[in-house]
Amino acid sequence: MESGDERFRLFVREQWGPLTRTAYLLTGDRGTAEDLVQSALEKTHRRWGRVEFPEVYVRRVMVNTATSWWRRRRPIEVPLLASDAEHTPDAYDRVEQRQQLLAALRQLPPRTQAVLVLRYFEDLSEADTARVLGCSIGSVKSQASRGLARLRVDFAAHPPVRLQGDPT
């Protein structure tokens, strides 16, 4: 029979990659993401014997911790000059588009950001997202709808650059 600590070690080994990916999407920085995962796992370990659904619990802890960090230290951003925003198509276009998406995602309120990350990047169902966030399915739907609408507005104002010959 496995001990609680051994089950926790196995959980960490299996979930480190997916948790770090979620944390990166929530924070936008690899180092901060790893700190977030470690913080969430530390908090989870303290309650390990009482945690019924560890995947849900640790993601909820990550969202709450990221929100708390976000409130404490909002980044100061310097707007770009119009001349700095001109893009030329190159081989890194998809990477740039993804960076634009992640930057726009980080501008959303923490709760909306968490809903979009869990629903569309982690591919959780509305019910699973609601369970992770401890809210209703209707709340998940409305947050996702508002978040996607805001991202559409952001991308309409600054459309991503397309490669020549790219049909999309």
mmCIF file with all atom_site columns, C-alpha atoms in Angstrom:
data_model
loop_
_atom_site.group_PDB
_atom_site.id
_atom_site.type_symbol
_atom_site.label_atom_id
_atom_site.label_alt_id
_atom_site.label_comp_id
_atom_site.label_asym_id
_atom_site.label_entity_id
_atom_site.label_seq_id
_atom_site.pdbx_PDB_ins_code
_atom_site.Cartn_x
_atom_site.Cartn_y
_atom_site.Cartn_z
_atom_site.occupancy
_atom_site.B_iso_or_equiv
_atom_site.pdbx_formal_charge
_atom_site.auth_seq_id
_atom_site.auth_comp_id
_atom_site.auth_asym_id
_atom_site.auth_atom_id
_atom_site.pdbx_PDB_model_num
ATOM 1   C CA . MET A 1 1   ? 0.000   0.000  0.000   1.00 0.00 ? 1   MET A CA 1
ATOM 2   C CA . GLU A 1 2   ? 1.370   3.399  -0.978  1.00 0.00 ? 2   GLU A CA 1
ATOM 3   C CA . SER A 1 3   ? 1.839   6.036  1.701   1.00 0.00 ? 3   SER A CA 1
ATOM 4   C CA . GLY A 1 4   ? 0.335   9.498  1.341   1.00 0.00 ? 4   GLY A CA 1
ATOM 5   C CA . ASP A 1 5   ? 3.755   11.015 0.678   1.00 0.00 ? 5   ASP A CA 1
ATOM 6   C CA . GLU A 1 6   ? 4.474   8.478  -2.044  1.00 0.00 ? 6   GLU A CA 1
ATOM 7   C CA . ARG A 1 7   ? 1.109   9.197  -3.720  1.00 0.00 ? 7   ARG A CA 1
ATOM 8   C CA . PHE A 1 8   ? 1.893   12.900 -3.539  1.00 0.00 ? 8   PHE A CA 1
ATOM 9   C CA . ARG A 1 9   ? 5.336   12.358 -5.137  1.00 0.00 ? 9   ARG A CA 1
ATOM 10  C CA . LEU A 1 10  ? 3.707   10.349 -7.921  1.00 0.00 ? 10  LEU A CA 1
ATOM 11  C CA . PHE A 1 11  ? 1.075   13.060 -8.406  1.00 0.00 ? 11  PHE A CA 1
ATOM 12  C CA . VAL A 1 12  ? 3.792   15.741 -8.679  1.00 0.00 ? 12  VAL A CA 1
ATOM 13  C CA . ARG A 1 13  ? 5.794   13.657 -11.168 1.00 0.00 ? 13  ARG A CA 1
ATOM 14  C CA . GLU A 1 14  ? 2.736   13.068 -13.370 1.00 0.00 ? 14  GLU A CA 1
ATOM 15  C CA . GLN A 1 15  ? 1.264   16.556 -13.139 1.00 0.00 ? 15  GLN A CA 1
ATOM 16  C CA . TRP A 1 16  ? 4.344   18.824 -13.133 1.00 0.00 ? 16  TRP A CA 1
ATOM 17  C CA . GLY A 1 17  ? 4.256   19.454 -16.905 1.00 0.00 ? 17  GLY A CA 1
ATOM 18  C CA . PRO A 1 18  ? 0.531   20.202 -17.225 1.00 0.00 ? 18  PRO A CA 1
ATOM 19  C CA . LEU A 1 19  ? 0.544   22.320 -14.056 1.00 0.00 ? 19  LEU A CA 1
ATOM 20  C CA . THR A 1 20  ? 3.557   24.322 -15.227 1.00 0.00 ? 20  THR A CA 1
ATOM 21  C CA . ARG A 1 21  ? 1.853   24.919 -18.579 1.00 0.00 ? 21  ARG A CA 1
ATOM 22  C CA . THR A 1 22  ? -1.274  26.209 -16.843 1.00 0.00 ? 22  THR A CA 1
ATOM 23  C CA . ALA A 1 23  ? 0.824   28.359 -14.526 1.00 0.00 ? 23  ALA A CA 1
ATOM 24  C CA . TYR A 1 24  ? 2.724   29.837 -17.475 1.00 0.00 ? 24  TYR A CA 1
ATOM 25  C CA . LEU A 1 25  ? -0.541  30.743 -19.156 1.00 0.00 ? 25  LEU A CA 1
ATOM 26  C CA . LEU A 1 26  ? -1.691  32.414 -15.941 1.00 0.00 ? 26  LEU A CA 1
ATOM 27  C CA . THR A 1 27  ? 1.564   34.320 -15.286 1.00 0.00 ? 27  THR A CA 1
ATOM 28  C CA . GLY A 1 28  ? 3.305   34.772 -18.623 1.00 0.00 ? 28  GLY A CA 1
ATOM 29  C CA . ASP A 1 29  ? 6.739   34.002 -17.195 1.00 0.00 ? 29  ASP A CA 1
ATOM 30  C CA . ARG A 1 30  ? 8.447   30.609 -16.924 1.00 0.00 ? 30  ARG A CA 1
ATOM 31  C CA . GLY A 1 31  ? 10.177  31.331 -13.615 1.00 0.00 ? 31  GLY A CA 1
ATOM 32  C CA . THR A 1 32  ? 7.050   32.794 -12.037 1.00 0.00 ? 32  THR A CA 1
ATOM 33  C CA . ALA A 1 33  ? 5.074   29.821 -13.363 1.00 0.00 ? 33  ALA A CA 1
ATOM 34  C CA . GLU A 1 34  ? 7.417   27.370 -11.666 1.00 0.00 ? 34  GLU A CA 1
ATOM 35  C CA . ASP A 1 35  ? 7.187   29.397 -8.443  1.00 0.00 ? 35  ASP A CA 1
ATOM 36  C CA . LEU A 1 36  ? 3.392   29.314 -8.712  1.00 0.00 ? 36  LEU A CA 1
ATOM 37  C CA . VAL A 1 37  ? 3.325   25.531 -9.203  1.00 0.00 ? 37  VAL A CA 1
ATOM 38  C CA . GLN A 1 38  ? 5.673   24.974 -6.267  1.00 0.00 ? 38  GLN A CA 1
ATOM 39  C CA . SER A 1 39  ? 3.628   27.277 -4.056  1.00 0.00 ? 39  SER A CA 1
ATOM 40  C CA . ALA A 1 40  ? 0.404   25.520 -5.042  1.00 0.00 ? 40  ALA A CA 1
ATOM 41  C CA . LEU A 1 41  ? 1.937   22.078 -4.492  1.00 0.00 ? 41  LEU A CA 1
ATOM 42  C CA . GLU A 1 42  ? 3.229   23.146 -1.088  1.00 0.00 ? 42  GLU A CA 1
ATOM 43  C CA . LYS A 1 43  ? -0.257  24.303 -0.080  1.00 0.00 ? 43  LYS A CA 1
ATOM 44  C CA . THR A 1 44  ? -1.746  21.108 -1.506  1.00 0.00 ? 44  THR A CA 1
ATOM 45  C CA . HIS A 1 45  ? 0.736   18.894 0.357   1.00 0.00 ? 45  HIS A CA 1
ATOM 46  C CA . ARG A 1 46  ? -0.368  20.393 3.678   1.00 0.00 ? 46  ARG A CA 1
ATOM 47  C CA . ARG A 1 47  ? -3.911  19.129 3.030   1.00 0.00 ? 47  ARG A CA 1
ATOM 48  C CA . TRP A 1 48  ? -3.041  16.053 0.956   1.00 0.00 ? 48  TRP A CA 1
ATOM 49  C CA . GLY A 1 49  ? -4.858  13.588 3.195   1.00 0.00 ? 49  GLY A CA 1
ATOM 50  C CA . ARG A 1 50  ? -8.108  15.570 2.865   1.00 0.00 ? 50  ARG A CA 1
ATOM 51  C CA . VAL A 1 51  ? -7.938  16.420 -0.858  1.00 0.00 ? 51  VAL A CA 1
ATOM 52  C CA . GLU A 1 52  ? -10.518 14.427 -2.789  1.00 0.00 ? 52  GLU A CA 1
ATOM 53  C CA . PHE A 1 53  ? -9.737  15.624 -6.343  1.00 0.00 ? 53  PHE A CA 1
ATOM 54  C CA . PRO A 1 54  ? -6.076  16.711 -6.381  1.00 0.00 ? 54  PRO A CA 1
ATOM 55  C CA . GLU A 1 55  ? -6.030  17.942 -10.030 1.00 0.00 ? 55  GLU A CA 1
ATOM 56  C CA . VAL A 1 56  ? -8.970  20.240 -9.328  1.00 0.00 ? 56  VAL A CA 1
ATOM 57  C CA . TYR A 1 57  ? -7.681  21.322 -5.927  1.00 0.00 ? 57  TYR A CA 1
ATOM 58  C CA . VAL A 1 58  ? -4.172  22.250 -7.057  1.00 0.00 ? 58  VAL A CA 1
ATOM 59  C CA . ARG A 1 59  ? -5.495  24.212 -10.058 1.00 0.00 ? 59  ARG A CA 1
ATOM 60  C CA . ARG A 1 60  ? -7.857  26.121 -7.788  1.00 0.00 ? 60  ARG A CA 1
ATOM 61  C CA . VAL A 1 61  ? -4.931  26.917 -5.477  1.00 0.00 ? 61  VAL A CA 1
ATOM 62  C CA . MET A 1 62  ? -2.906  28.066 -8.511  1.00 0.00 ? 62  MET A CA 1
ATOM 63  C CA . VAL A 1 63  ? -5.670  30.364 -9.743  1.00 0.00 ? 63  VAL A CA 1
ATOM 64  C CA . ASN A 1 64  ? -6.195  31.852 -6.283  1.00 0.00 ? 64  ASN A CA 1
ATOM 65  C CA . THR A 1 65  ? -2.467  32.321 -5.692  1.00 0.00 ? 65  THR A CA 1
ATOM 66  C CA . ALA A 1 66  ? -1.903  33.856 -9.140  1.00 0.00 ? 66  ALA A CA 1
ATOM 67  C CA . THR A 1 67  ? -4.797  36.234 -8.531  1.00 0.00 ? 67  THR A CA 1
ATOM 68  C CA . SER A 1 68  ? -3.345  37.217 -5.187  1.00 0.00 ? 68  SER A CA 1
ATOM 69  C CA . TRP A 1 69  ? 0.093   37.819 -6.746  1.00 0.00 ? 69  TRP A CA 1
ATOM 70  C CA . TRP A 1 70  ? -1.477  39.792 -9.595  1.00 0.00 ? 70  TRP A CA 1
ATOM 71  C CA . ARG A 1 71  ? -3.291  42.080 -7.166  1.00 0.00 ? 71  ARG A CA 1
ATOM 72  C CA . ARG A 1 72  ? -0.131  42.713 -5.181  1.00 0.00 ? 72  ARG A CA 1
ATOM 73  C CA . ARG A 1 73  ? 2.111   43.615 -8.095  1.00 0.00 ? 73  ARG A CA 1
ATOM 74  C CA . ARG A 1 74  ? 0.496   44.898 -11.229 1.00 0.00 ? 74  ARG A CA 1
ATOM 75  C CA . PRO A 1 75  ? 3.084   45.420 -13.927 1.00 0.00 ? 75  PRO A CA 1
ATOM 76  C CA . ILE A 1 76  ? 3.660   48.930 -15.183 1.00 0.00 ? 76  ILE A CA 1
ATOM 77  C CA . GLU A 1 77  ? 3.521   48.923 -18.952 1.00 0.00 ? 77  GLU A CA 1
ATOM 78  C CA . VAL A 1 78  ? 4.964   51.524 -21.269 1.00 0.00 ? 78  VAL A CA 1
ATOM 79  C CA . PRO A 1 79  ? 2.880   51.990 -24.419 1.00 0.00 ? 79  PRO A CA 1
ATOM 80  C CA . LEU A 1 80  ? 4.680   51.512 -27.718 1.00 0.00 ? 80  LEU A CA 1
ATOM 81  C CA . LEU A 1 81  ? 5.026   54.264 -30.277 1.00 0.00 ? 81  LEU A CA 1
ATOM 82  C CA . ALA A 1 82  ? 3.052   53.753 -33.476 1.00 0.00 ? 82  ALA A CA 1
ATOM 83  C CA . SER A 1 83  ? 6.343   53.278 -35.353 1.00 0.00 ? 83  SER A CA 1
ATOM 84  C CA . ASP A 1 84  ? 7.321   50.470 -32.967 1.00 0.00 ? 84  ASP A CA 1
ATOM 85  C CA . ALA A 1 85  ? 4.125   48.567 -33.717 1.00 0.00 ? 85  ALA A CA 1
ATOM 86  C CA . GLU A 1 86  ? 4.792   48.067 -37.441 1.00 0.00 ? 86  GLU A CA 1
ATOM 87  C CA . HIS A 1 87  ? 5.253   44.388 -38.225 1.00 0.00 ? 87  HIS A CA 1
ATOM 88  C CA . THR A 1 88  ? 6.802   42.748 -41.218 1.00 0.00 ? 88  THR A CA 1
ATOM 89  C CA . PRO A 1 89  ? 5.934   39.182 -42.093 1.00 0.00 ? 89  PRO A CA 1
ATOM 90  C CA . ASP A 1 90  ? 8.661   36.714 -41.181 1.00 0.00 ? 90  ASP A CA 1
ATOM 91  C CA . ALA A 1 91  ? 9.148   33.096 -40.154 1.00 0.00 ? 91  ALA A CA 1
ATOM 92  C CA . TYR A 1 92  ? 8.252   33.889 -36.552 1.00 0.00 ? 92  TYR A CA 1
ATOM 93  C CA . ASP A 1 93  ? 4.741   35.135 -37.283 1.00 0.00 ? 93  ASP A CA 1
ATOM 94  C CA . ARG A 1 94  ? 2.933   32.365 -35.397 1.00 0.00 ? 94  ARG A CA 1
ATOM 95  C CA . VAL A 1 95  ? 5.131   32.897 -32.359 1.00 0.00 ? 95  VAL A CA 1
ATOM 96  C CA . GLU A 1 96  ? 4.353   36.606 -32.463 1.00 0.00 ? 96  GLU A CA 1
ATOM 97  C CA . GLN A 1 97  ? 0.625   35.907 -32.775 1.00 0.00 ? 97  GLN A CA 1
ATOM 98  C CA . ARG A 1 98  ? 0.786   33.637 -29.751 1.00 0.00 ? 98  ARG A CA 1
ATOM 99  C CA . GLN A 1 99  ? 2.681   36.296 -27.807 1.00 0.00 ? 99  GLN A CA 1
ATOM 100 C CA . GLN A 1 100 ? 0.028   38.858 -28.771 1.00 0.00 ? 100 GLN A CA 1
ATOM 101 C CA . LEU A 1 101 ? -2.666  36.492 -27.555 1.00 0.00 ? 101 LEU A CA 1
ATOM 102 C CA . LEU A 1 102 ? -0.869  35.850 -24.271 1.00 0.00 ? 102 LEU A CA 1
ATOM 103 C CA . ALA A 1 103 ? -0.297  39.588 -23.748 1.00 0.00 ? 103 ALA A CA 1
ATOM 104 C CA . ALA A 1 104 ? -3.986  40.317 -24.415 1.00 0.00 ? 104 ALA A CA 1
ATOM 105 C CA . LEU A 1 105 ? -4.943  37.456 -22.097 1.00 0.00 ? 105 LEU A CA 1
ATOM 106 C CA . ARG A 1 106 ? -2.819  38.958 -19.311 1.00 0.00 ? 106 ARG A CA 1
ATOM 107 C CA . GLN A 1 107 ? -4.748  42.228 -19.615 1.00 0.00 ? 107 GLN A CA 1
ATOM 108 C CA . LEU A 1 108 ? -7.984  40.518 -18.573 1.00 0.00 ? 108 LEU A CA 1
ATOM 109 C CA . PRO A 1 109 ? -9.162  40.409 -14.957 1.00 0.00 ? 109 PRO A CA 1
ATOM 110 C CA . PRO A 1 110 ? -7.719  37.403 -13.109 1.00 0.00 ? 110 PRO A CA 1
ATOM 111 C CA . ARG A 1 111 ? -11.009 35.493 -12.906 1.00 0.00 ? 111 ARG A CA 1
ATOM 112 C CA . THR A 1 112 ? -11.734 35.915 -16.629 1.00 0.00 ? 112 THR A CA 1
ATOM 113 C CA . GLN A 1 113 ? -8.159  34.992 -17.423 1.00 0.00 ? 113 GLN A CA 1
ATOM 114 C CA . ALA A 1 114 ? -8.453  31.841 -15.319 1.00 0.00 ? 114 ALA A CA 1
ATOM 115 C CA . VAL A 1 115 ? -11.700 30.825 -17.052 1.00 0.00 ? 115 VAL A CA 1
ATOM 116 C CA . LEU A 1 116 ? -10.180 31.245 -20.526 1.00 0.00 ? 116 LEU A CA 1
ATOM 117 C CA . VAL A 1 117 ? -6.991  29.396 -19.597 1.00 0.00 ? 117 VAL A CA 1
ATOM 118 C CA . LEU A 1 118 ? -8.853  26.460 -18.074 1.00 0.00 ? 118 LEU A CA 1
ATOM 119 C CA . ARG A 1 119 ? -11.530 26.289 -20.797 1.00 0.00 ? 119 ARG A CA 1
ATOM 120 C CA . TYR A 1 120 ? -9.529  26.881 -23.961 1.00 0.00 ? 120 TYR A CA 1
ATOM 121 C CA . PHE A 1 121 ? -5.875  26.201 -23.174 1.00 0.00 ? 121 PHE A CA 1
ATOM 122 C CA . GLU A 1 122 ? -6.406  23.329 -20.733 1.00 0.00 ? 122 GLU A CA 1
ATOM 123 C CA . ASP A 1 123 ? -9.509  22.155 -22.645 1.00 0.00 ? 123 ASP A CA 1
ATOM 124 C CA . LEU A 1 124 ? -11.580 21.613 -19.497 1.00 0.00 ? 124 LEU A CA 1
ATOM 125 C CA . SER A 1 125 ? -15.337 21.402 -19.830 1.00 0.00 ? 125 SER A CA 1
ATOM 126 C CA . GLU A 1 126 ? -17.536 24.160 -18.433 1.00 0.00 ? 126 GLU A CA 1
ATOM 127 C CA . ALA A 1 127 ? -18.448 21.889 -15.523 1.00 0.00 ? 127 ALA A CA 1
ATOM 128 C CA . ASP A 1 128 ? -14.813 21.038 -14.755 1.00 0.00 ? 128 ASP A CA 1
ATOM 129 C CA . THR A 1 129 ? -13.810 24.701 -14.999 1.00 0.00 ? 129 THR A CA 1
ATOM 130 C CA . ALA A 1 130 ? -16.632 25.643 -12.635 1.00 0.00 ? 130 ALA A CA 1
ATOM 131 C CA . ARG A 1 131 ? -15.501 22.950 -10.201 1.00 0.00 ? 131 ARG A CA 1
ATOM 132 C CA . VAL A 1 132 ? -11.870 24.169 -10.286 1.00 0.00 ? 132 VAL A CA 1
ATOM 133 C CA . LEU A 1 133 ? -12.919 27.778 -9.738  1.00 0.00 ? 133 LEU A CA 1
ATOM 134 C CA . GLY A 1 134 ? -15.660 26.987 -7.230  1.00 0.00 ? 134 GLY A CA 1
ATOM 135 C CA . CYS A 1 135 ? -18.380 28.798 -9.167  1.00 0.00 ? 135 CYS A CA 1
ATOM 136 C CA . SER A 1 136 ? -21.448 28.010 -11.256 1.00 0.00 ? 136 SER A CA 1
ATOM 137 C CA . ILE A 1 137 ? -21.408 26.840 -14.864 1.00 0.00 ? 137 ILE A CA 1
ATOM 138 C CA . GLY A 1 138 ? -23.320 29.999 -15.772 1.00 0.00 ? 138 GLY A CA 1
ATOM 139 C CA . SER A 1 139 ? -20.535 32.098 -14.279 1.00 0.00 ? 139 SER A CA 1
ATOM 140 C CA . VAL A 1 140 ? -17.981 30.208 -16.375 1.00 0.00 ? 140 VAL A CA 1
ATOM 141 C CA . LYS A 1 141 ? -20.074 30.784 -19.512 1.00 0.00 ? 141 LYS A CA 1
ATOM 142 C CA . SER A 1 142 ? -20.502 34.511 -18.879 1.00 0.00 ? 142 SER A CA 1
ATOM 143 C CA . GLN A 1 143 ? -16.825 35.023 -17.955 1.00 0.00 ? 143 GLN A CA 1
ATOM 144 C CA . ALA A 1 144 ? -15.723 33.135 -21.070 1.00 0.00 ? 144 ALA A CA 1
ATOM 145 C CA . SER A 1 145 ? -18.105 35.104 -23.265 1.00 0.00 ? 145 SER A CA 1
ATOM 146 C CA . ARG A 1 146 ? -16.933 38.467 -21.883 1.00 0.00 ? 146 ARG A CA 1
ATOM 147 C CA . GLY A 1 147 ? -13.287 37.453 -22.070 1.00 0.00 ? 147 GLY A CA 1
ATOM 148 C CA . LEU A 1 148 ? -13.523 36.259 -25.672 1.00 0.00 ? 148 LEU A CA 1
ATOM 149 C CA . ALA A 1 149 ? -15.394 39.434 -26.650 1.00 0.00 ? 149 ALA A CA 1
ATOM 150 C CA . ARG A 1 150 ? -12.635 41.547 -25.113 1.00 0.00 ? 150 ARG A CA 1
ATOM 151 C CA . LEU A 1 151 ? -9.935  39.524 -26.881 1.00 0.00 ? 151 LEU A CA 1
ATOM 152 C CA . ARG A 1 152 ? -11.785 40.004 -30.187 1.00 0.00 ? 152 ARG A CA 1
ATOM 153 C CA . VAL A 1 153 ? -11.854 43.757 -29.615 1.00 0.00 ? 153 VAL A CA 1
ATOM 154 C CA . ASP A 1 154 ? -8.148  43.762 -28.735 1.00 0.00 ? 154 ASP A CA 1
ATOM 155 C CA . PHE A 1 155 ? -7.292  41.788 -31.867 1.00 0.00 ? 155 PHE A CA 1
ATOM 156 C CA . ALA A 1 156 ? -9.556  43.939 -34.065 1.00 0.00 ? 156 ALA A CA 1
ATOM 157 C CA . ALA A 1 157 ? -7.654  47.014 -32.853 1.00 0.00 ? 157 ALA A CA 1
ATOM 158 C CA . HIS A 1 158 ? -4.245  45.325 -33.424 1.00 0.00 ? 158 HIS A CA 1
ATOM 159 C CA . PRO A 1 159 ? -4.723  42.511 -35.944 1.00 0.00 ? 159 PRO A CA 1
ATOM 160 C CA . PRO A 1 160 ? -1.969  39.894 -36.017 1.00 0.00 ? 160 PRO A CA 1
ATOM 161 C CA . VAL A 1 161 ? 0.379   39.959 -38.985 1.00 0.00 ? 161 VAL A CA 1
ATOM 162 C CA . ARG A 1 162 ? -0.205  37.201 -41.549 1.00 0.00 ? 162 ARG A CA 1
ATOM 163 C CA . LEU A 1 163 ? 2.447   35.368 -43.525 1.00 0.00 ? 163 LEU A CA 1
ATOM 164 C CA . GLN A 1 164 ? 2.264   35.595 -47.307 1.00 0.00 ? 164 GLN A CA 1
ATOM 165 C CA . GLY A 1 165 ? 0.376   32.631 -48.612 1.00 0.00 ? 165 GLY A CA 1
ATOM 166 C CA . ASP A 1 166 ? -1.219  31.928 -45.189 1.00 0.00 ? 166 ASP A CA 1
ATOM 167 C CA . PRO A 1 167 ? -4.921  31.289 -45.943 1.00 0.00 ? 167 PRO A CA 1
ATOM 168 C CA . THR A 1 168 ? -6.078  32.134 -42.390 1.00 0.00 ? 168 THR A CA 1
#
